[in-house]
Coordinates of C-alpha atoms in Angstrom, one line a residue:
X1 CA 64.2 -107.3 23.5
X2 CA 62.2 -108.0 26.6
X3 CA 64.1 -105.3 28.5
X4 CA 63.2 -102.7 25.7
X5 CA 59.5 -103.5 26.0
X6 CA 59.6 -103.2 29.6
X7 CA 61.2 -99.7 29.4
X8 CA 58.5 -98.6 27.0
X9 CA 55.7 -99.7 29.3
X10 CA 57.3 -97.9 32.2
X11 CA 57.7 -94.6 30.1
X12 CA 54.1 -94.7 28.8
X13 CA 52.7 -95.3 32.5
X14 CA 54.9 -92.4 33.6
X15 CA 53.5 -90.2 31.0
X16 CA 50.0 -91.2 31.7
X17 CA 50.5 -90.5 35.4
X18 CA 51.8 -87.1 34.8
X19 CA 48.9 -86.0 32.7
X20 CA 46.3 -87.0 35.1
X21 CA 47.9 -85.2 38.1
X22 CA 48.6 -81.8 36.1
X23 CA 45.9 -78.9 37.1
X24 CA 45.4 -75.5 35.1
X25 CA 44.0 -72.4 37.1
X26 CA 41.2 -70.5 35.1
X27 CA 41.5 -66.5 34.9
X28 CA 39.7 -64.3 37.5
X29 CA 36.4 -62.6 36.3
X30 CA 36.6 -58.8 35.6
X31 CA 34.3 -55.8 35.6
X32 CA 32.4 -55.5 32.2
X33 CA 32.7 -52.4 30.1
X34 CA 29.4 -50.5 29.6
X35 CA 28.7 -48.3 26.5
X36 CA 26.3 -45.2 26.4
X37 CA 23.2 -45.5 28.7
X38 CA 20.8 -42.7 28.1
X39 CA 16.9 -42.5 28.2
X40 CA 15.0 -39.7 26.4
X41 CA 13.2 -37.1 28.3
X42 CA 9.4 -37.5 28.3
X43 CA 6.3 -35.4 29.3
X44 CA 3.7 -36.4 31.8
X45 CA 1.0 -38.5 30.2
X46 CA 3.4 -40.2 27.6
X47 CA 2.9 -43.9 27.1
X48 CA 5.0 -46.5 28.7
X49 CA 8.1 -47.5 26.8
X50 CA 11.0 -49.9 26.6
X51 CA 14.6 -49.1 27.8
X52 CA 17.3 -49.6 25.3
X53 CA 19.8 -51.6 27.2
X54 CA 23.4 -50.2 27.5
X55 CA 25.9 -52.1 25.5
X56 CA 28.3 -54.2 27.6
X57 CA 31.3 -56.5 27.2
X58 CA 29.3 -59.0 29.5
X59 CA 26.4 -61.0 28.5
X60 CA 25.1 -61.1 32.1
X61 CA 21.3 -60.5 32.4
X62 CA 20.2 -56.9 33.0
X63 CA 17.7 -55.6 35.3
X64 CA 16.6 -52.0 36.1
X65 CA 15.5 -50.0 39.1
X66 CA 14.0 -46.4 39.6
X67 CA 15.3 -44.1 42.3
X68 CA 11.9 -42.2 42.4
X69 CA 8.9 -44.4 41.6
X70 CA 6.8 -41.2 42.1
X71 CA 8.2 -40.1 38.8
X72 CA 8.7 -43.4 37.0
X73 CA 8.4 -47.2 37.7
X74 CA 10.2 -50.0 35.9
X75 CA 8.8 -53.4 35.2
X76 CA 11.3 -55.5 33.3
X77 CA 12.5 -53.4 30.5
X78 CA 9.4 -51.1 30.5
X79 CA 9.2 -47.6 32.1
X80 CA 5.9 -46.1 33.1
X81 CA 5.7 -42.4 33.6
X82 CA 3.9 -41.5 36.9
X83 CA 4.6 -37.8 37.4
X84 CA 6.8 -34.8 36.3
X85 CA 10.2 -34.7 37.8
X86 CA 13.4 -36.8 37.7
X87 CA 14.5 -40.2 38.6
X88 CA 17.8 -42.0 38.4
X89 CA 17.5 -45.4 36.5
X90 CA 20.1 -48.0 37.3
X91 CA 20.9 -50.9 34.9
X92 CA 22.2 -53.8 37.1
X93 CA 24.1 -56.6 35.1
X94 CA 24.4 -60.0 36.8
X95 CA 27.8 -61.7 37.1
X96 CA 29.0 -64.4 34.8
X97 CA 32.0 -66.7 34.9
X98 CA 34.1 -64.2 33.0
X99 CA 32.6 -60.9 34.3
X100 CA 31.7 -59.5 37.7
X101 CA 28.3 -58.0 38.4
X102 CA 28.1 -54.2 37.7
X103 CA 25.8 -51.4 37.1
X104 CA 25.5 -48.1 35.2
X105 CA 23.0 -45.1 35.9
X106 CA 21.3 -42.4 33.9
X107 CA 18.9 -39.7 34.9
X108 CA 15.5 -39.7 33.4
X109 CA 13.4 -36.5 33.2
X110 CA 9.7 -36.0 33.0
X111 CA 8.5 -32.5 32.0
X112 CA 5.2 -31.0 32.4
X113 CA 2.4 -31.8 29.9
X114 CA 0.2 -29.5 27.9
X115 CA -3.3 -29.4 29.4
X116 CA -4.9 -29.2 25.9
X117 CA -7.8 -26.5 26.5
X118 CA -10.9 -26.9 24.4
X119 CA -14.6 -26.1 24.3
X120 CA -14.4 -22.4 25.4
X121 CA -17.0 -20.3 23.5
X122 CA -19.0 -17.3 24.3
X123 CA -22.3 -16.4 22.5
X124 CA -22.7 -13.0 20.9
X125 CA -24.3 -10.4 23.1
X126 CA -26.1 -7.2 22.8
X127 CA -26.2 -3.9 24.9
X128 CA -28.3 -4.4 28.0
X129 CA -27.8 -8.1 28.4
X130 CA -27.3 -9.2 32.1
X131 CA -24.0 -10.2 33.7
X132 CA -23.1 -13.8 32.8
X133 CA -20.9 -16.5 34.1
X134 CA -18.0 -18.1 32.3
X135 CA -17.9 -21.8 31.9
X136 CA -14.3 -23.2 32.2
X137 CA -12.9 -24.7 29.1
X138 CA -12.4 -28.4 29.1
X139 CA -8.8 -29.4 30.2
X140 CA -6.7 -32.6 31.3
X141 CA -5.3 -30.3 34.2
X142 CA -6.9 -29.5 37.3
X143 CA -5.1 -26.1 37.5
X144 CA -7.3 -23.0 38.5
X145 CA -8.7 -20.8 35.9
X146 CA -8.6 -17.0 35.8
X147 CA -10.1 -14.8 33.2
X148 CA -9.2 -11.4 31.5
X149 CA -10.7 -9.3 28.9
X150 CA -8.7 -7.8 25.8
X151 CA -11.3 -5.0 25.2
X152 CA -12.6 -3.6 28.5
X153 CA -14.5 -0.8 26.7
X154 CA -16.8 -3.7 25.4
X155 CA -16.7 -6.1 28.4
X156 CA -15.2 -6.4 31.8
X157 CA -14.3 -9.4 33.8
X158 CA -14.5 -9.9 37.6
X159 CA -13.7 -13.5 38.7
X160 CA -15.8 -15.5 36.2
X161 CA -18.4 -12.8 35.8
X162 CA -18.6 -10.9 32.6
X163 CA -20.4 -7.4 32.4
X164 CA -21.2 -5.9 29.0
X165 CA -20.4 -2.2 28.7
X166 CA -20.3 -1.2 25.2
X167 CA -20.8 -2.5 21.7
X168 CA -18.0 -4.0 19.6
X169 CA -15.8 -7.0 19.2
X170 CA -14.4 -8.5 22.5
X171 CA -12.1 -11.3 23.5
X172 CA -12.1 -13.2 26.9
X173 CA -8.8 -15.2 27.6
X174 CA -9.0 -18.1 30.0
X175 CA -5.8 -18.8 31.6
X176 CA -5.1 -22.1 33.5
X177 CA -2.5 -22.2 36.3
X178 CA 0.3 -24.8 36.2
X179 CA 0.2 -27.9 38.4
X180 CA 2.6 -30.4 39.4
X181 CA 2.3 -32.2 36.0
X182 CA 0.8 -29.6 33.6
X183 CA 2.0 -26.4 32.2
X184 CA 0.1 -23.1 32.3
X185 CA -2.0 -22.5 29.1
X186 CA -4.6 -20.2 27.8
X187 CA -7.4 -20.1 25.3
X188 CA -9.4 -17.2 23.9
X189 CA -13.1 -16.8 23.0
X190 CA -14.2 -14.0 20.8
X191 CA -17.7 -12.6 20.6
X192 CA -19.5 -9.6 19.3
X193 CA -21.7 -7.1 21.3
X194 CA -24.3 -5.4 19.1
X195 CA -25.5 -1.9 20.1
X196 CA -28.8 -0.3 19.6
X197 CA -29.8 0.4 16.1
X198 CA -29.2 4.3 15.4
X199 CA -31.9 6.4 13.8
X200 CA -30.3 7.7 10.5
X201 CA -31.9 10.7 8.7
X202 CA -31.9 10.9 4.8
X203 CA -28.7 11.3 2.9
X204 CA -29.1 14.3 0.6
X205 CA -26.9 14.8 -2.5
X206 CA -27.3 17.8 -4.9
X207 CA -27.2 17.2 -8.7
X208 CA -23.9 18.0 -10.3
X209 CA -22.2 18.3 -13.7
X210 CA -19.1 17.3 -15.1
X211 CA -16.3 19.7 -14.1
X212 CA -18.0 20.9 -10.8
X213 CA -15.6 21.3 -8.1
X214 CA -15.1 18.7 -5.2
X215 CA -17.8 19.0 -2.7
X216 CA -18.3 17.9 0.9
X217 CA -21.1 15.5 1.9
X218 CA -23.3 16.7 4.6
X219 CA -23.6 14.0 7.3
X220 CA -27.0 12.4 7.7
X221 CA -28.7 13.2 11.1
X222 CA -28.3 10.5 13.6
X223 CA -28.8 9.9 17.3
X224 CA -25.5 8.1 17.4
X225 CA -22.1 9.8 17.5
X226 CA -20.3 7.2 15.3
X227 CA -18.0 8.4 12.8
X228 CA -19.3 8.6 9.1
X229 CA -17.5 7.1 6.1
X230 CA -18.6 7.1 2.6
X231 CA -18.1 5.0 -0.5
X232 CA -19.2 5.3 -4.1
X233 CA -20.7 2.4 -6.2
X234 CA -19.4 3.7 -9.5
X235 CA -16.0 5.5 -9.1
X236 CA -16.0 6.2 -12.9
X237 CA -18.8 8.8 -12.3
X238 CA -17.5 10.0 -8.9
X239 CA -15.2 8.8 -6.0
X240 CA -15.1 9.6 -2.4
X241 CA -12.1 10.6 -0.3
X242 CA -13.1 11.1 3.4
X243 CA -16.3 13.1 2.9
X244 CA -15.2 14.9 -0.2
X245 CA -16.7 13.8 -3.6
X246 CA -14.8 14.3 -6.7
X247 CA -16.9 14.3 -10.1
X248 CA -15.3 12.3 -12.9
X249 CA -17.8 11.8 -15.6
X250 CA -21.6 12.0 -16.6
X251 CA -23.7 9.1 -15.1
X252 CA -25.1 8.0 -11.7
X253 CA -23.5 6.4 -8.7
X254 CA -24.9 5.3 -5.3
X255 CA -23.2 7.0 -2.4
X256 CA -23.5 5.1 0.8
X257 CA -23.0 6.8 4.3
X258 CA -21.7 4.2 6.9
X259 CA -21.9 5.2 10.4
X260 CA -19.6 3.3 12.7
X261 CA -20.6 1.6 15.9
X262 CA -20.2 3.3 19.3
X263 CA -20.3 2.0 22.8
X264 CA -24.1 2.3 22.6
X265 CA -25.1 2.1 19.0
X266 CA -24.4 -0.5 16.3
X267 CA -23.1 0.4 12.9
X268 CA -25.7 1.3 10.2
X269 CA -25.8 2.9 6.8
X270 CA -28.1 4.9 4.5
X271 CA -27.8 5.4 0.7
X272 CA -28.5 8.2 -2.0
X273 CA -28.1 8.4 -5.8
X274 CA -25.7 11.1 -7.2
X275 CA -26.6 12.3 -10.7
X276 CA -23.9 13.9 -12.8
X277 CA -24.7 15.6 -16.1
X278 CA -22.4 16.5 -19.0
X279 CA -21.7 20.0 -20.4
X280 CA -18.9 22.6 -20.9
X281 CA -17.7 23.9 -17.5
X282 CA -15.0 25.9 -15.9
X283 CA -12.0 24.0 -14.6
X284 CA -11.6 23.6 -10.8
X285 CA -8.1 25.2 -10.0
X286 CA -6.5 24.9 -6.7
X287 CA -3.1 24.6 -4.8
X288 CA -1.4 27.5 -6.5
X289 CA 1.3 28.6 -4.0
X290 CA 4.5 30.6 -4.5
X291 CA 7.4 30.5 -1.9
X292 CA 8.7 33.7 -0.4
X293 CA 11.9 34.8 -2.0
X294 CA 14.9 37.2 -1.4
X295 CA 16.7 39.6 -3.8
X296 CA 19.7 37.5 -5.2
X297 CA 17.8 34.1 -5.1
X298 CA 18.1 31.9 -8.2
X299 CA 15.4 31.7 -10.9
X300 CA 12.9 29.0 -9.9
X301 CA 10.3 26.8 -11.6
X302 CA 6.6 27.5 -11.0
X303 CA 4.7 24.4 -9.6
X304 CA 1.4 24.2 -11.8
X305 CA -1.8 24.6 -10.0
X306 CA -4.0 21.5 -9.5
X307 CA -7.0 21.4 -11.9
X308 CA -9.8 19.1 -13.0
X309 CA -8.9 20.0 -16.7
X310 CA -5.6 18.9 -18.7
X311 CA -5.4 22.2 -20.5
X312 CA -1.9 23.8 -20.8
X313 CA -0.8 26.5 -18.5
X314 CA 0.8 30.0 -19.2
X315 CA 1.9 32.5 -16.5
X316 CA 2.2 36.3 -16.2
X317 CA 3.6 38.7 -13.7
X318 CA 1.7 41.8 -12.6
X319 CA 5.0 43.6 -11.7
X320 CA 7.9 42.6 -13.9
X321 CA 10.2 44.9 -11.9
X322 CA 9.9 42.5 -9.0
X323 CA 9.8 39.2 -11.0
X324 CA 9.7 38.5 -14.6
X325 CA 8.4 35.2 -16.2
X326 CA 9.8 33.2 -19.2
X327 CA 7.7 30.1 -19.8
X328 CA 7.3 28.6 -16.2
X329 CA 10.5 30.2 -15.0
X330 CA 10.4 33.1 -12.5
X331 CA 13.5 35.4 -12.3
X332 CA 13.7 37.7 -9.2
X333 CA 14.4 41.3 -10.0
X334 CA 13.9 43.4 -6.9
X335 CA 12.1 43.7 -3.5
X336 CA 8.4 44.0 -3.6
X337 CA 5.2 42.0 -4.4
X338 CA 3.7 40.8 -7.7
X339 CA 0.7 38.8 -8.5
X340 CA 1.4 35.8 -10.7
X341 CA -1.5 34.7 -12.7
X342 CA -1.7 31.0 -14.0
X343 CA -4.1 30.8 -17.0
X344 CA -5.2 27.3 -18.2
X345 CA -6.2 26.9 -21.8
X346 CA -9.6 25.3 -22.7
X347 CA -9.5 21.6 -23.2
X348 CA -12.3 19.0 -24.0
X349 CA -15.4 19.8 -21.9
X350 CA -13.5 22.5 -20.0
X351 CA -13.4 26.2 -20.6
X352 CA -10.3 28.3 -20.0
X353 CA -9.7 29.2 -16.3
X354 CA -7.2 31.1 -14.2
X355 CA -5.9 31.5 -10.7
X356 CA -3.5 33.9 -8.9
X357 CA -0.9 33.8 -6.2
X358 CA 1.1 36.6 -4.6
X359 CA 4.9 36.4 -4.7
X360 CA 6.7 38.5 -2.1
X361 CA 10.4 39.3 -2.4
X362 CA 12.4 40.4 0.7
X363 CA 15.7 42.3 0.8
X364 CA 18.7 40.1 0.8
X365 CA 19.4 39.1 4.5
X366 CA 22.1 41.0 6.2
X367 CA 24.2 38.7 8.5
X368 CA 27.0 39.5 11.0
X369 CA 28.3 38.3 14.3
X370 CA 28.5 39.2 18.0
X371 CA 30.5 37.8 20.8
X372 CA 29.5 37.3 24.4
X373 CA 31.8 37.7 27.5
X374 CA 32.6 34.0 27.5
X375 CA 33.8 34.2 23.9
X376 CA 30.9 32.5 22.2
X377 CA 30.3 33.8 18.8
X378 CA 26.8 34.1 17.4
X379 CA 25.6 34.9 13.9
X380 CA 23.0 37.7 13.5
X381 CA 20.3 38.5 10.9
X382 CA 18.4 41.6 10.1
X383 CA 14.7 41.1 9.8
X384 CA 12.7 44.3 8.8
X385 CA 14.0 47.1 11.2
X386 CA 15.4 44.5 13.7
X387 CA 18.8 42.6 13.9
X388 CA 18.5 39.3 15.9
X389 CA 20.9 36.7 17.0
X390 CA 20.1 33.5 15.1
X391 CA 21.4 31.3 17.8
X392 CA 20.3 30.6 21.5
X393 CA 22.3 32.3 24.2
X394 CA 25.0 30.0 26.0
X395 CA 26.7 32.6 28.2
X396 CA 27.5 31.6 31.8
X397 CA 28.7 35.1 33.1
X398 CA 27.1 38.6 33.2
X399 CA 28.8 41.4 31.2
X400 CA 30.8 42.4 34.2
X401 CA 32.3 38.9 34.5
X402 CA 30.2 37.9 37.5
X403 CA 29.5 34.1 37.3
X404 CA 25.8 33.2 36.7
X405 CA 24.8 30.5 39.2
X406 CA 24.3 26.9 37.6
X407 CA 21.5 25.7 39.7
X408 CA 20.7 21.9 39.1
X409 CA 18.5 21.0 42.0
X410 CA 14.8 21.6 41.2
X411 CA 13.5 22.8 44.5
X412 CA 16.3 25.3 44.9
X413 CA 15.6 26.6 41.4
X414 CA 11.9 26.9 41.9
X415 CA 12.5 29.0 45.0
X416 CA 15.0 31.5 43.4
X417 CA 14.2 35.3 43.0
X418 CA 17.7 35.9 41.7
X419 CA 19.5 35.0 38.4
X420 CA 20.4 31.5 37.3
X421 CA 20.9 29.3 34.5
X422 CA 20.9 25.4 33.7
X423 CA 21.3 22.9 31.1
X424 CA 18.3 21.0 29.8
X425 CA 18.0 18.0 32.1
X426 CA 21.3 19.3 33.5
X427 CA 23.1 17.8 30.3
X428 CA 25.8 20.2 28.9
X429 CA 25.8 18.2 25.6
X430 CA 22.2 19.4 25.0
X431 CA 23.0 23.0 25.7
X432 CA 25.9 22.9 23.3
X433 CA 23.2 22.7 20.5
X434 CA 20.1 24.3 21.9
X435 CA 21.7 26.8 24.2
X436 CA 21.2 27.3 28.0
X437 CA 18.0 27.9 30.0
X438 CA 17.7 31.1 32.1
X439 CA 15.2 32.3 34.6
X440 CA 13.6 35.7 34.2
X441 CA 15.7 37.2 37.0
X442 CA 18.9 36.4 34.9
X443 CA 17.2 38.0 31.9
X444 CA 16.6 41.3 33.8
X445 CA 19.8 41.4 36.0
X446 CA 21.3 45.0 35.9
X447 CA 24.7 43.3 35.2
X448 CA 23.4 42.4 31.7
X449 CA 23.0 39.1 30.2
X450 CA 23.2 39.9 26.5
X451 CA 26.5 40.5 24.6
X452 CA 27.5 44.2 24.4
X453 CA 25.6 46.2 21.9
X454 CA 22.6 43.8 22.3
X455 CA 19.8 43.3 24.9
X456 CA 17.0 40.9 25.7
X457 CA 13.9 41.8 23.7
X458 CA 10.8 43.4 25.4
X459 CA 7.4 42.1 24.8
X460 CA 6.9 45.1 22.4
X461 CA 9.9 44.2 20.3
X462 CA 8.6 40.6 20.1
X463 CA 5.4 42.0 18.9
X464 CA 7.2 44.0 16.1
X465 CA 8.7 40.8 14.9
X466 CA 5.3 39.0 15.0
X467 CA 3.6 41.7 13.0
X468 CA 6.4 41.8 10.4
X469 CA 6.1 38.0 9.8
X470 CA 2.4 38.6 9.0
X471 CA 0.5 39.0 12.3
X472 CA -0.8 35.4 12.3
X473 CA 0.4 32.6 14.7
X474 CA 0.9 30.3 11.7
X475 CA 3.5 32.8 10.3
X476 CA 5.9 31.3 12.9
X477 CA 7.0 28.8 10.1
X478 CA 9.0 31.8 8.8
X479 CA 11.3 31.7 11.7
X480 CA 11.3 28.1 12.4
X481 CA 14.5 26.0 11.3
X482 CA 13.6 23.6 8.4
X483 CA 13.9 19.9 8.6
X484 CA 14.0 17.4 11.6
X485 CA 17.6 17.6 12.7
X486 CA 16.4 19.6 15.8
X487 CA 12.6 19.6 15.5
X488 CA 10.7 16.6 16.2
X489 CA 8.6 17.0 13.0
X490 CA 8.7 18.9 9.7
X491 CA 5.3 20.7 9.3
X492 CA 6.1 23.2 6.6
X493 CA 8.8 25.4 8.2
X494 CA 10.4 27.8 5.7
X495 CA 12.8 29.8 8.0
X496 CA 12.5 32.5 5.1
X497 CA 13.8 35.1 7.6
X498 CA 16.9 33.0 8.6
X499 CA 15.9 33.5 12.2
X500 CA 16.5 29.7 12.7
X501 CA 14.4 29.2 15.8
X502 CA 15.6 26.1 17.9
X503 CA 13.3 24.1 20.1
X504 CA 15.3 24.1 23.3
X505 CA 12.3 23.2 25.6
X506 CA 12.1 24.7 29.1
X507 CA 12.4 24.0 32.8
X508 CA 8.6 24.4 33.4
X509 CA 7.7 22.2 36.4
X510 CA 4.6 20.9 34.6
X511 CA 2.6 18.3 36.6
X512 CA 2.1 16.3 33.5
X513 CA 5.2 16.7 31.5
X514 CA 7.8 17.0 34.3
X515 CA 10.3 19.5 35.3
X516 CA 12.1 19.6 31.9
X517 CA 9.9 19.4 28.9
X518 CA 9.3 20.1 25.2
X519 CA 12.8 19.7 23.8
X520 CA 12.5 19.4 20.0
X521 CA 8.7 20.5 20.4
X522 CA 8.8 24.2 21.6
X523 CA 11.1 27.2 21.3
X524 CA 10.3 29.3 24.5
X525 CA 11.9 32.8 24.3
X526 CA 11.9 35.2 27.3
X527 CA 10.9 38.9 27.1
X528 CA 12.1 41.4 29.7
X529 CA 8.4 42.5 30.3
X530 CA 6.7 41.4 33.5
X531 CA 3.2 40.5 33.8
X532 CA 2.4 41.3 37.5
X533 CA 4.6 40.4 40.5
X534 CA 5.3 36.7 39.8
X535 CA 4.8 36.3 36.0
X536 CA 6.5 37.5 32.8
X537 CA 5.8 37.5 29.0
X538 CA 7.4 35.0 26.5
X539 CA 7.1 33.8 23.1
X540 CA 6.4 30.2 22.3
X541 CA 7.0 28.7 18.8
X542 CA 5.4 25.3 18.6
X543 CA 6.5 22.5 16.3
X544 CA 3.6 23.1 13.9
X545 CA 4.8 26.6 13.3
X546 CA 2.5 28.3 15.8
X547 CA 4.1 31.4 17.2
X548 CA 2.2 32.8 20.2
X549 CA 2.6 35.2 23.1
X550 CA 2.1 33.7 26.8
X551 CA 3.1 34.4 30.2
X552 CA 4.5 32.1 33.0
X553 CA 6.1 32.2 36.4
X554 CA 9.4 34.1 36.4
X555 CA 11.2 31.1 37.9
X556 CA 10.7 29.0 34.7
X557 CA 13.8 28.3 32.6
X558 CA 13.6 29.4 29.0
X559 CA 15.8 30.0 26.0
X560 CA 17.1 33.6 25.3
X561 CA 17.5 35.4 21.9
X562 CA 19.1 38.8 21.8
X563 CA 18.4 41.8 19.7
X564 CA 20.6 44.7 18.6
X565 CA 20.5 47.9 20.6

């Protein structure tokens, strides 16, 4: 028993001795893992703010530093903005037993601030006021100011000095330049410059009665050149469109004449009373127009005239052999002229009235074709005693097969005294539609430019066409292609002759328009008739339908239309 106890004591002592002498080694510290570290951009002038610390697997204390203290400084967790620019902010995390010291970085950007411009006003002025100095707007920035005017016909600016030059509404813009910390910005001040008061004469209006035709107001006398506009106080009695007064009913209305301001004079107005009495009157009939027609054209509906009365219209033809009427439908019978009378029945306060228009019926157009030496085929039309091509010439050879030089260089073209052609702006795709442009020397070359059986018209032959159309420049509408497929505007062209003039422009060496000009605006057609040693006659059809005879240098490049021999 004693031996057993002794052994137990020895074992316990051994065990205790072993526990005291056994040492365990702790793990080595590791680098922490950082989460996102971002600092939002700011503008110069923004208040100080706290940094949101990056997330980390370590609980070590974090401190911050700025790489550019001119842009931003850090105190504890607070960033203070100093200037625009960029700075790298570093978050330093201290070591712990389990984690090493480490850091993470992010770029902090400071943008330019708005200078916030205020207090920029200009008092109203009047003609004759002295030059005045602008006072700079208030601003948080120190950037330099410059000034500009939005209406130099009223006020001009030189530096910060403003000079009044006319009456009207003006705006001065103050522009502040950017600085290291502030953006550029601007502010506008508006002001009015009043002119001298004009001297207006009396506005005189004649007495009228219901049914009287529209009449034109005579402008009051004035020492100002300002445009007059008018208004009526009682449009149920009379209303004004432009300077035209239309009578509506019996009564009175005040017509006001308003003269606009000019550079010297302010706006002003004067008034007069218009008195309109009642009574049976004749209607005012207007705008009764009939289109030119050809034998074989389909029956058409008459467009009723305009009238101040609501009475019904009936129609009659003075020559039923040319055109017959059934109701308001006209049926073409033969070549000639007939007078169409529109008669309006009495209605209300209006008596019966009538208006006439002449209907002209031409022969059915005779069409054919002609082919040039290059194989181009052109349609033709008979107009009166003449047969014309209805397309612009495109040929590149004379009738004997000789090639016509295609001259593209401007100075070379201008110096020529021999035949040449070109494409408008040297673009063959344009010539495919509008034809080619030729100088006068090509037009009159003895090798002949026109297809066989045709020739280039003389000035006299163009005059024959001009007189056949009616002998007035506005009759050019009768040979002008309709629509805006090729012309820049539609101003009433009828092309009733089917001549189908196309606006091919020209090579005209105009100091204002350039070398090539007037495509889609003018159809220039050569004649073979010279006007002195250096010029020749041509015809110009302008977009508004004006057909006129002019002369120009022979080296100009124009379109060509040919007429049958």
